[in-house]
Short mmCIF file of N, CA and C in Angstrom, two decimals:
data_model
loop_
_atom_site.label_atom_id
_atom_site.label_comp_id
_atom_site.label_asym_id
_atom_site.label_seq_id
_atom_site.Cartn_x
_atom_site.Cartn_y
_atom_site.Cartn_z
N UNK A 93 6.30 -51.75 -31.32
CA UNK A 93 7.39 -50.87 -31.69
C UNK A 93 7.79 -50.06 -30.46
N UNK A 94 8.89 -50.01 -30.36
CA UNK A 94 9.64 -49.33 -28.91
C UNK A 94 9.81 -47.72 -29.60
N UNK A 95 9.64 -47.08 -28.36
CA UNK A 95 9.83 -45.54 -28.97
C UNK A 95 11.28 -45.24 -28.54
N UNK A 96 11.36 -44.23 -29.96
CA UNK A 96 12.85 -44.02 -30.26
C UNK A 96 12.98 -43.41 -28.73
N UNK A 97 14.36 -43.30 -28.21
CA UNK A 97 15.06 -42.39 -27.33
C UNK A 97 15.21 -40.92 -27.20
N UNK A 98 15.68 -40.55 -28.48
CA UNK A 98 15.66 -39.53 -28.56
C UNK A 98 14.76 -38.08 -28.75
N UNK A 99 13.71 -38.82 -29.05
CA UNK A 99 12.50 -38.28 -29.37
C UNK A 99 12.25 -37.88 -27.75
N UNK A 100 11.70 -36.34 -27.59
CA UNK A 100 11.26 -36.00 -26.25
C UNK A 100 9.91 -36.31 -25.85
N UNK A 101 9.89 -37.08 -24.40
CA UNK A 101 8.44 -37.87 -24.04
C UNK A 101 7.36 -36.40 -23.54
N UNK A 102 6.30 -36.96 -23.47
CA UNK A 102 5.39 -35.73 -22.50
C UNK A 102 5.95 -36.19 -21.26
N UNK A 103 5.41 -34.81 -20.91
CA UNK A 103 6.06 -35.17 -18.99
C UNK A 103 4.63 -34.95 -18.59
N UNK A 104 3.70 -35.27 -18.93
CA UNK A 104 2.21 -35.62 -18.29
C UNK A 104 2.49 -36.70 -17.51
N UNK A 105 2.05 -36.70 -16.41
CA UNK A 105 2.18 -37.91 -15.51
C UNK A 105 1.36 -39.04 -15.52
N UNK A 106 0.75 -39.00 -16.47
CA UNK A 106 -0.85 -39.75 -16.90
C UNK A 106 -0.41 -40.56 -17.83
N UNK A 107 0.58 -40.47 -18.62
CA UNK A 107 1.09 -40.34 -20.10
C UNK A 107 1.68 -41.95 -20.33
N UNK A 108 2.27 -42.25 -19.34
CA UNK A 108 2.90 -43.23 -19.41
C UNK A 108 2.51 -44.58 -18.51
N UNK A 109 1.65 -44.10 -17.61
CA UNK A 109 1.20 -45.15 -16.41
C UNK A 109 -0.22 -45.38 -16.59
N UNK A 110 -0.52 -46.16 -16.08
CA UNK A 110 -2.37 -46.63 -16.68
C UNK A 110 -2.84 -45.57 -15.45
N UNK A 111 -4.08 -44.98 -16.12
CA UNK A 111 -4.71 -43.43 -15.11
C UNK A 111 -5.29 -44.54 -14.22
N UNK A 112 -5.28 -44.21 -13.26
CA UNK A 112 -6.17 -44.91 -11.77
C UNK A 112 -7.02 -43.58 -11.25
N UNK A 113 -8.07 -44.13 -11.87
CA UNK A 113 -9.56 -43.13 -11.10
C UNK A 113 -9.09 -42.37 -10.11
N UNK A 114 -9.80 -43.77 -9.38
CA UNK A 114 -9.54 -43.53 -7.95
C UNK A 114 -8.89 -42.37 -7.41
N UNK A 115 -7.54 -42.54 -7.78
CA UNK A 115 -6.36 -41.29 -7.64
C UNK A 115 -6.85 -40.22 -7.94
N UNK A 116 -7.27 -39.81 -8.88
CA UNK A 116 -7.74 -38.54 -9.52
C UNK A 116 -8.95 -38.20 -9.13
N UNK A 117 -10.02 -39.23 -8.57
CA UNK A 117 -10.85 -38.80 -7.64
C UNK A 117 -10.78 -38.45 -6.41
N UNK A 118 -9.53 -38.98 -5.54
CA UNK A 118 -9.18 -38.63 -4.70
C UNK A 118 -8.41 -36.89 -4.73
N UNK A 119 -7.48 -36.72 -5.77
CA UNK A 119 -7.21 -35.79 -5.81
C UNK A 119 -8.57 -34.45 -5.92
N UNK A 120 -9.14 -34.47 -6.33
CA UNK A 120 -10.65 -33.94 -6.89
C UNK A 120 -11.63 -33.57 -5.87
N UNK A 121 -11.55 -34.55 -4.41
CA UNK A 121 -12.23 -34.31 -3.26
C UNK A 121 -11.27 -33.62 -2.31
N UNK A 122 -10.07 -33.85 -2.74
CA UNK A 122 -9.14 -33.47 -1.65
C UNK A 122 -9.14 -31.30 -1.63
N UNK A 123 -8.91 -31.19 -3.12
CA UNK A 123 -9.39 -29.88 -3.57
C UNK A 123 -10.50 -29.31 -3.34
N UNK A 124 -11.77 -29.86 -2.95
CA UNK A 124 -12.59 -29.83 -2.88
C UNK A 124 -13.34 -29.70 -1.66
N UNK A 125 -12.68 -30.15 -0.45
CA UNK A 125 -12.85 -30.00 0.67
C UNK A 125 -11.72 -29.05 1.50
N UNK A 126 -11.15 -28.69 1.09
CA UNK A 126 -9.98 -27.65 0.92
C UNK A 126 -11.00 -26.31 0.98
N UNK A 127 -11.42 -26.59 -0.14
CA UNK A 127 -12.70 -24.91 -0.56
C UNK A 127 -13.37 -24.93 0.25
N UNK A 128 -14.12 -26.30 0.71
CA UNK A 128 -15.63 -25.86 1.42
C UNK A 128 -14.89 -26.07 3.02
N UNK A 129 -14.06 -25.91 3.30
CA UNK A 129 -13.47 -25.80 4.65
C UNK A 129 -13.40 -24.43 5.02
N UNK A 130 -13.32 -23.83 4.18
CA UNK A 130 -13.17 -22.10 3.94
C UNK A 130 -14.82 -21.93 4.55
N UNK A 131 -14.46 -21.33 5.45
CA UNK A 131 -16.28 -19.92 5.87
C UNK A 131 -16.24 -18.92 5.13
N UNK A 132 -17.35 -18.68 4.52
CA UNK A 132 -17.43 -18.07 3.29
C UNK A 132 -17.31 -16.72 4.18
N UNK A 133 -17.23 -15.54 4.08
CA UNK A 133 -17.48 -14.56 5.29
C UNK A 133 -18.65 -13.33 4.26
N UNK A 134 -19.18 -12.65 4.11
CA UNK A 134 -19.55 -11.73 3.65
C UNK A 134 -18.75 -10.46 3.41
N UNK A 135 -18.51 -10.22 1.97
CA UNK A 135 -17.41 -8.95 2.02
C UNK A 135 -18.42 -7.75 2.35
N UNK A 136 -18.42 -6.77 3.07
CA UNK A 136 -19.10 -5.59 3.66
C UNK A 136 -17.47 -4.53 4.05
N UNK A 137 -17.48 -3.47 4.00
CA UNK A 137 -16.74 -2.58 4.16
C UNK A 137 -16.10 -2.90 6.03
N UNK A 138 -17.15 -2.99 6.45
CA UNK A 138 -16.85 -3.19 8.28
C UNK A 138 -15.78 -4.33 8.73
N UNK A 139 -16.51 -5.63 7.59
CA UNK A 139 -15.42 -6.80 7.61
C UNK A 139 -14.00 -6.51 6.71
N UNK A 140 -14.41 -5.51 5.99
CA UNK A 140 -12.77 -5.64 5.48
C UNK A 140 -11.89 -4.45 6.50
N UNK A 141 -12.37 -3.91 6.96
CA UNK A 141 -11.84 -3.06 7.80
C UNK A 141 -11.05 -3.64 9.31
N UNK A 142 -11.64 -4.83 9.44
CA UNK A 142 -11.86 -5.63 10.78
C UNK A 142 -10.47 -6.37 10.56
N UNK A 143 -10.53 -7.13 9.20
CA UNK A 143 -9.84 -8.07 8.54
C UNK A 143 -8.36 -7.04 8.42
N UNK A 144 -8.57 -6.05 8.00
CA UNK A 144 -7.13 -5.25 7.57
C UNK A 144 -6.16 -4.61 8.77
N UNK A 145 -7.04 -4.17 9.63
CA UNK A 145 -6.72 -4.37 11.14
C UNK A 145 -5.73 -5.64 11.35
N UNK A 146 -6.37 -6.81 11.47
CA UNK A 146 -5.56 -7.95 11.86
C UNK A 146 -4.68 -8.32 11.18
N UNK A 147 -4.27 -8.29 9.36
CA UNK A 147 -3.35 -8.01 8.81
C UNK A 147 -2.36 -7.04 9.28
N UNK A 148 -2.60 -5.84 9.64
CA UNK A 148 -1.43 -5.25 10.41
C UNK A 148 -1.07 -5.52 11.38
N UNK A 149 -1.56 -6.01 12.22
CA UNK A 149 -1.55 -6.15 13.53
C UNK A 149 -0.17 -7.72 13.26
N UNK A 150 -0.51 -8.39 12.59
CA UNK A 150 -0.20 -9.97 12.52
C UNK A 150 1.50 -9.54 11.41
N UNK A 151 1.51 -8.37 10.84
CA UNK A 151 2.66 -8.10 9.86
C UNK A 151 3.69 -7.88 11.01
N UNK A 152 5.08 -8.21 10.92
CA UNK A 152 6.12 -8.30 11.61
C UNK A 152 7.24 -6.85 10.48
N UNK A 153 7.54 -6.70 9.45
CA UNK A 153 7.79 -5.51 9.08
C UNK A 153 7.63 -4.23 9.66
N UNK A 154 8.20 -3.41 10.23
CA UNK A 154 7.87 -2.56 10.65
C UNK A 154 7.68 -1.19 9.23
N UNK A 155 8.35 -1.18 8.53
CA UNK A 155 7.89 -0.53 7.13
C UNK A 155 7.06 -0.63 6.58
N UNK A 156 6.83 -1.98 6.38
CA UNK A 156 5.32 -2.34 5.96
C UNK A 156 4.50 -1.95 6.69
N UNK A 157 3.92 -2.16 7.82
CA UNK A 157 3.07 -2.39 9.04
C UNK A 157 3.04 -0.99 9.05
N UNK A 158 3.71 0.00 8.77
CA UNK A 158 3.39 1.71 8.89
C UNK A 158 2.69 1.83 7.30
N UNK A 159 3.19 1.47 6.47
CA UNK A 159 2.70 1.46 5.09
C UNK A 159 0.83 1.37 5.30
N UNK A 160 1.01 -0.07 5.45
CA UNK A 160 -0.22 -1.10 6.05
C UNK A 160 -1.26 0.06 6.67
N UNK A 161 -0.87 0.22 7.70
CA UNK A 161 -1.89 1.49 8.61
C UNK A 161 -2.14 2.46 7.89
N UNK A 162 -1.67 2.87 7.25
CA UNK A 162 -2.01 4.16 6.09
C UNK A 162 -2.67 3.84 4.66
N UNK A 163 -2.90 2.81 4.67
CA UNK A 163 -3.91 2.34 3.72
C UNK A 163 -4.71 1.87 4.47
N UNK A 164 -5.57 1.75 2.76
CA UNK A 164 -7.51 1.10 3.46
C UNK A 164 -8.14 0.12 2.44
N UNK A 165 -8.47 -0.43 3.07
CA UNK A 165 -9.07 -1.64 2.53
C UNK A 165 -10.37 -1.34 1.95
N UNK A 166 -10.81 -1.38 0.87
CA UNK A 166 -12.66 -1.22 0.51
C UNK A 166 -13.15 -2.35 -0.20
N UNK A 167 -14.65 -2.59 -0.10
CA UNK A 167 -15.13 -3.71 -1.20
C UNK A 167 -15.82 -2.90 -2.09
N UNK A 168 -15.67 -2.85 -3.36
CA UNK A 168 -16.23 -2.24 -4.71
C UNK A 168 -16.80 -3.71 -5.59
N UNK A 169 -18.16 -4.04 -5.37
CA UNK A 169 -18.80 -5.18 -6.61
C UNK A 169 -17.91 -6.49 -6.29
N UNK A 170 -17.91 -7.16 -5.43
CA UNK A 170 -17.12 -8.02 -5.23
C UNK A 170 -15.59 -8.15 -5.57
N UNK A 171 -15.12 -7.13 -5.27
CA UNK A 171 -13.67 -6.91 -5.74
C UNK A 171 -13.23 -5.94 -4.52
N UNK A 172 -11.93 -6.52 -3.90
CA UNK A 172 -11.08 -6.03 -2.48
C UNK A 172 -10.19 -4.81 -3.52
N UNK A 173 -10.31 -3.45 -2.25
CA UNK A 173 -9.76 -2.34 -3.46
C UNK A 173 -8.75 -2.25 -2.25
N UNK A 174 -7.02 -1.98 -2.69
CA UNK A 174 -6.15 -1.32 -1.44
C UNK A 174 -6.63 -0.06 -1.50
N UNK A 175 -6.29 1.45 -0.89
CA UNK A 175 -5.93 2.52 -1.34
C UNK A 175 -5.16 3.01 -0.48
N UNK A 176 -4.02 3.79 -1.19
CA UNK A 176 -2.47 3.83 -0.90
C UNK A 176 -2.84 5.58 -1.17
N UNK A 177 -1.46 6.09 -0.12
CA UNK A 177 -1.47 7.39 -0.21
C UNK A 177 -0.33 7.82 -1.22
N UNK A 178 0.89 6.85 -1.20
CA UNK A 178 2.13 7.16 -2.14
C UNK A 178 2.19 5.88 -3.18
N UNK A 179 3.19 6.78 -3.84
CA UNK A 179 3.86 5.72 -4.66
C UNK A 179 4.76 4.33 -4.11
N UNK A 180 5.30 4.91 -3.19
CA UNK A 180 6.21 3.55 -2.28
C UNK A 180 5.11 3.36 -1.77
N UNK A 181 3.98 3.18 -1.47
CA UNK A 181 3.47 2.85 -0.37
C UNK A 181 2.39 1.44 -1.36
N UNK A 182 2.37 2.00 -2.78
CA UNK A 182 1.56 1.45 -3.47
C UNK A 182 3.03 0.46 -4.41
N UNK A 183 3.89 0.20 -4.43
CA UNK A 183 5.32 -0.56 -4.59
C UNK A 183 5.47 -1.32 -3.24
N UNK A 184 5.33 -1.18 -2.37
CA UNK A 184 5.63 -2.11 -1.25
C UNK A 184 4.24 -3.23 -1.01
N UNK A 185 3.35 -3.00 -1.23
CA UNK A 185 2.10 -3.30 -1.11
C UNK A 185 2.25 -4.13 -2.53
N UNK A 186 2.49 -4.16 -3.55
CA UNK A 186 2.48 -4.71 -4.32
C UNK A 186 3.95 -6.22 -4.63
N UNK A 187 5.00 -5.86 -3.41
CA UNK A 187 5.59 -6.66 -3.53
C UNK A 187 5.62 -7.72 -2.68
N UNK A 188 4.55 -6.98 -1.68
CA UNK A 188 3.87 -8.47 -0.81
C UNK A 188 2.39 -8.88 -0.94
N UNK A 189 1.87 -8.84 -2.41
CA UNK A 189 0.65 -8.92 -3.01
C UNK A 189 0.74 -10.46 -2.77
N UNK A 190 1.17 -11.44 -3.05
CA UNK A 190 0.93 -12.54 -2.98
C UNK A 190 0.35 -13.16 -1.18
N UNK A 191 1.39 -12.82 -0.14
CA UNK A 191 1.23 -13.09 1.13
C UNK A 191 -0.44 -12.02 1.69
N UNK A 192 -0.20 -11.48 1.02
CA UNK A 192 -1.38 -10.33 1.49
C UNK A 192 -2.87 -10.60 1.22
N UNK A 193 -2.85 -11.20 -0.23
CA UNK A 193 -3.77 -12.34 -1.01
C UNK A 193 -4.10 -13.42 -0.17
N UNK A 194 -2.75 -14.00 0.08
CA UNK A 194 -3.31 -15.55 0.88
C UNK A 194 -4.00 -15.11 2.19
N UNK A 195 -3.31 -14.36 2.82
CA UNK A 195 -3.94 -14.23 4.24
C UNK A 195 -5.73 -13.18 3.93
N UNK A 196 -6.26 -12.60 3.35
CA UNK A 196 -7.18 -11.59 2.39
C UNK A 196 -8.38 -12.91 2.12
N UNK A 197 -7.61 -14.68 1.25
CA UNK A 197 -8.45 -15.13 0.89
C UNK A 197 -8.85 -16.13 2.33
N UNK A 198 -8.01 -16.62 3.25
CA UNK A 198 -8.34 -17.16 4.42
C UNK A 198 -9.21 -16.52 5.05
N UNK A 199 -9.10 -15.13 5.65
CA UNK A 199 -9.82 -14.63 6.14
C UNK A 199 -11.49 -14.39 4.79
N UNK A 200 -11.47 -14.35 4.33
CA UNK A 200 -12.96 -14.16 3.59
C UNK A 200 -13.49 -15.42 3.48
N UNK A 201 -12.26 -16.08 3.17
CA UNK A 201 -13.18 -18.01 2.87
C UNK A 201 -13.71 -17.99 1.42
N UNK A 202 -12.90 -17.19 0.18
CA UNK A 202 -13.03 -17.46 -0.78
C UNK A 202 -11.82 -17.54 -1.65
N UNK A 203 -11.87 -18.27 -2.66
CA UNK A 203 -10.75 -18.33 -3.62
C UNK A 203 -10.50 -17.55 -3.85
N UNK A 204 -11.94 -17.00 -4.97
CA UNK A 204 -11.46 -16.08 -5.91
C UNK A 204 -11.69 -14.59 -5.58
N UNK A 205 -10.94 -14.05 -5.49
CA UNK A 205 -10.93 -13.17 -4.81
C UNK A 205 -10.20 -11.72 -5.26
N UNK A 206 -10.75 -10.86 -6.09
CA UNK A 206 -10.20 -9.83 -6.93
C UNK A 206 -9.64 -8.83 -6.20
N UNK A 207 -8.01 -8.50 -6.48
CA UNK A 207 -7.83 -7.66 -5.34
C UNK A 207 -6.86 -6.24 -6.22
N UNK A 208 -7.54 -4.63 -6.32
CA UNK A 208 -6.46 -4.14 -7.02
C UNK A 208 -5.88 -3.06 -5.95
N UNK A 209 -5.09 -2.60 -6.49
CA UNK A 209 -3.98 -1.30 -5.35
C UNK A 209 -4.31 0.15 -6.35
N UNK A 210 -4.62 0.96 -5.59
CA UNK A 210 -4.60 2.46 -6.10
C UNK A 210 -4.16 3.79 -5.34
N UNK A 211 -3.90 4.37 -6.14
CA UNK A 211 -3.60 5.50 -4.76
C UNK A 211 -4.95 6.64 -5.03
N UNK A 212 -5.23 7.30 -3.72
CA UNK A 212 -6.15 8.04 -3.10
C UNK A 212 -6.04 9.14 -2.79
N UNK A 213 -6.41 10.11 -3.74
CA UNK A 213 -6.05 11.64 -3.82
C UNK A 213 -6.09 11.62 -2.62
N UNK A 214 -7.20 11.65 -2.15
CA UNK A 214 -7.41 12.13 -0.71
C UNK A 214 -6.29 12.14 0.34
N UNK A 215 -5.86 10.77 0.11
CA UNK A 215 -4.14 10.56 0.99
C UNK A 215 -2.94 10.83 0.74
N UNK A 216 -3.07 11.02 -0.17
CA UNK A 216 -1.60 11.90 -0.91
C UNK A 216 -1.12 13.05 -0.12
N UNK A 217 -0.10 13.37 0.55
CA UNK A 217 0.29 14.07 1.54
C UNK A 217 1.23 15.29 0.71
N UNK A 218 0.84 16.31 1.26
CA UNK A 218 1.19 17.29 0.02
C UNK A 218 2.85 17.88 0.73
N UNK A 219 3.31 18.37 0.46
CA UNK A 219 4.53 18.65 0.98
C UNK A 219 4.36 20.16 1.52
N UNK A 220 4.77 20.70 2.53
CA UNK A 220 4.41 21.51 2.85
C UNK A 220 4.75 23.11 1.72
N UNK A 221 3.77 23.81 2.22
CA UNK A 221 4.90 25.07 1.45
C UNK A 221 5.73 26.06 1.92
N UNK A 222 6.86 26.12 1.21
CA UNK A 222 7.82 26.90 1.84
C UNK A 222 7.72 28.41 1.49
N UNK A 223 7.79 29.06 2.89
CA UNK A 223 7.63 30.66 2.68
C UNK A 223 9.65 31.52 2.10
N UNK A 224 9.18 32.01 1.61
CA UNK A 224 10.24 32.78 0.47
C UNK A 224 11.34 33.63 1.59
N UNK A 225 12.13 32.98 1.43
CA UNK A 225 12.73 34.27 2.54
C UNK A 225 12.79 35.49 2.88
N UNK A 226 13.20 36.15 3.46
CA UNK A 226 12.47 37.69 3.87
C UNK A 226 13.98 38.64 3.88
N UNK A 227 13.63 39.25 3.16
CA UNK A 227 14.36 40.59 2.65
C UNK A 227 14.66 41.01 3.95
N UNK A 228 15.79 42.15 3.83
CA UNK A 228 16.21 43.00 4.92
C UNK A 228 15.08 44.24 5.41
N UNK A 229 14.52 44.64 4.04
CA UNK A 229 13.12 45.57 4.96
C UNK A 229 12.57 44.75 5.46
N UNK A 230 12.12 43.36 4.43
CA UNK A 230 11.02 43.34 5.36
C UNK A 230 11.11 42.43 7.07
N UNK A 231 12.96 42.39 7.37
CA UNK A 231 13.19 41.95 8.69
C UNK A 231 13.50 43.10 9.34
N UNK A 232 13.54 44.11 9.25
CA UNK A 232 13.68 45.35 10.07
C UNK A 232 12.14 45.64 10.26
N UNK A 233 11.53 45.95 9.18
CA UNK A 233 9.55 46.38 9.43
C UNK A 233 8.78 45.06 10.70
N UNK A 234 9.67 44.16 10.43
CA UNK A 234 9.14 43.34 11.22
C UNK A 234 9.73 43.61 12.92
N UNK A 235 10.73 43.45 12.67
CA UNK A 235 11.52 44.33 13.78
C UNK A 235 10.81 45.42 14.35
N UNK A 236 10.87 46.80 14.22
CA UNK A 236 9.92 47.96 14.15
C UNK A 236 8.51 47.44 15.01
N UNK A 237 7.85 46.44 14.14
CA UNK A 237 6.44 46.43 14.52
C UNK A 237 6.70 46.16 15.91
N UNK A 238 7.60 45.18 16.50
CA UNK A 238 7.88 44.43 17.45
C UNK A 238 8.29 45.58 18.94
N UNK A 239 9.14 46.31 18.08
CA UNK A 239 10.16 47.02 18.99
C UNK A 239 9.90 48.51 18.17
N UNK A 240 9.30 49.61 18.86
CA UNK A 240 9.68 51.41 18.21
C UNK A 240 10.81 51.76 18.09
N UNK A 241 11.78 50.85 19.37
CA UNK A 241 13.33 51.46 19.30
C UNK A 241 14.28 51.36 18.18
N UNK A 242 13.81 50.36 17.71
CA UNK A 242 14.85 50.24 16.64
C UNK A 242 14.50 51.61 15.42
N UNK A 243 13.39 51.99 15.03
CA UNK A 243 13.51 53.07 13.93
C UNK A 243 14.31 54.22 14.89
N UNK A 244 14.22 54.30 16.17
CA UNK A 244 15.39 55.62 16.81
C UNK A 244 16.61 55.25 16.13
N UNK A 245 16.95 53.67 16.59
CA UNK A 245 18.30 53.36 16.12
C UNK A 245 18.59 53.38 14.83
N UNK A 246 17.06 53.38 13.97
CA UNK A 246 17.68 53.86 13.00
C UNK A 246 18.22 55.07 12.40
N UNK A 247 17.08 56.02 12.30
CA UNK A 247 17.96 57.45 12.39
C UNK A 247 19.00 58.01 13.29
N UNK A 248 19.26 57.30 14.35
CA UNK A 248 20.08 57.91 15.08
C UNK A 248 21.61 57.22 13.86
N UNK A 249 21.73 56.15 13.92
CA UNK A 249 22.83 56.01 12.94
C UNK A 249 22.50 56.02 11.60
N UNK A 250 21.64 56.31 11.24
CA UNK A 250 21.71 56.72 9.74
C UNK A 250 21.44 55.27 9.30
N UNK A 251 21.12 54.00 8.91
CA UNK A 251 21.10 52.67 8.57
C UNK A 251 20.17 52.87 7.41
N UNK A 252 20.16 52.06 6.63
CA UNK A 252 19.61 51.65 5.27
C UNK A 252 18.94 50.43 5.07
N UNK A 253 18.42 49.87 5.93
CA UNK A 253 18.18 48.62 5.42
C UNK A 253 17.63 47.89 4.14
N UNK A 254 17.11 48.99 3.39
CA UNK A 254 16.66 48.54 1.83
C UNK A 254 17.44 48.37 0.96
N UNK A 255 18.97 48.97 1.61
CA UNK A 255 19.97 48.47 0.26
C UNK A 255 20.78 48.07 0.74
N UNK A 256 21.87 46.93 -0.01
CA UNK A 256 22.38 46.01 0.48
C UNK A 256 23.89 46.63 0.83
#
């Protein structure tokens, strides 16, 4: 019996052609020597530090590559931690998570390889604080401290500086 037409086929590639081992064993070693080509490296804080270095160093972005330097790389339980000081900083980092991954799993020589982004009180850059502007006393008292002459000048013309 011929199968109807219209009926939709699997698109398994197996599905329709007689499976040849071989092939699929070949495919199977090919994956396989792929992995063990990888040097496994030891994750230790020193090597990811070493490793994140050369990631910046090797990034051509100059936004990134400032981003990049202001983060840090840590190993927590077999798992690669970013830590980011901002919000853009932890958005940019995340939109080159994939390239950052590949080059992260080359350099370690492992697949699997858990990697999350956080930001780090510690780096969070506070904005400075702004001092309140300064009244007319208190720019004359400041004045004064600086200079005696000016309280002559003041009584000599009579001036007010406390009211506007």
């Amino acid at each position: 019996q011929l199968p109807n037409p219209s009926t939709p086929q699997p698109q398994n590639k197996y599905t329709e052609q007689q499976v040849n081992l071989n092939q699929l064993l070949a495919e199977v070693q090919a994956n396989a020597t792929k992995e063990e080509a990888l040097e496994i490296v030891p994750l230790t804080n020193e090597k990811a530090a070493e490793v994140w270095a050369a990631l910046v160093e090797q990034c051509k972005h100059d936004s990134l590559k400032s981003v990049l330097k202001a983060a840090e790389l840590r190993v927590e339980e077999e798992e690669l931690k970013i830590l980011v000081g901002s919000a853009f900083g932890e958005s940019m980092i995340r939109e080159e998570q994939n390239q950052i991954m590949e080059f992260l799993t080359q350099a370690f020589g492992r697949q699997s390889l858990t990697l999350r982004i956080a930001k780090d009180p510690a780096k969070v850059v506070q904005a400075p604080k702004r001092k309140k502007p300064m009244t007319d006393r208190e720019k004359f008292l400041k004045m004064a401290e600086s200079n005696r002459l000016v309280l002559d000048v003041q009584k000599r013309f009579d001036l007010r500086p406390d009211t506007d």
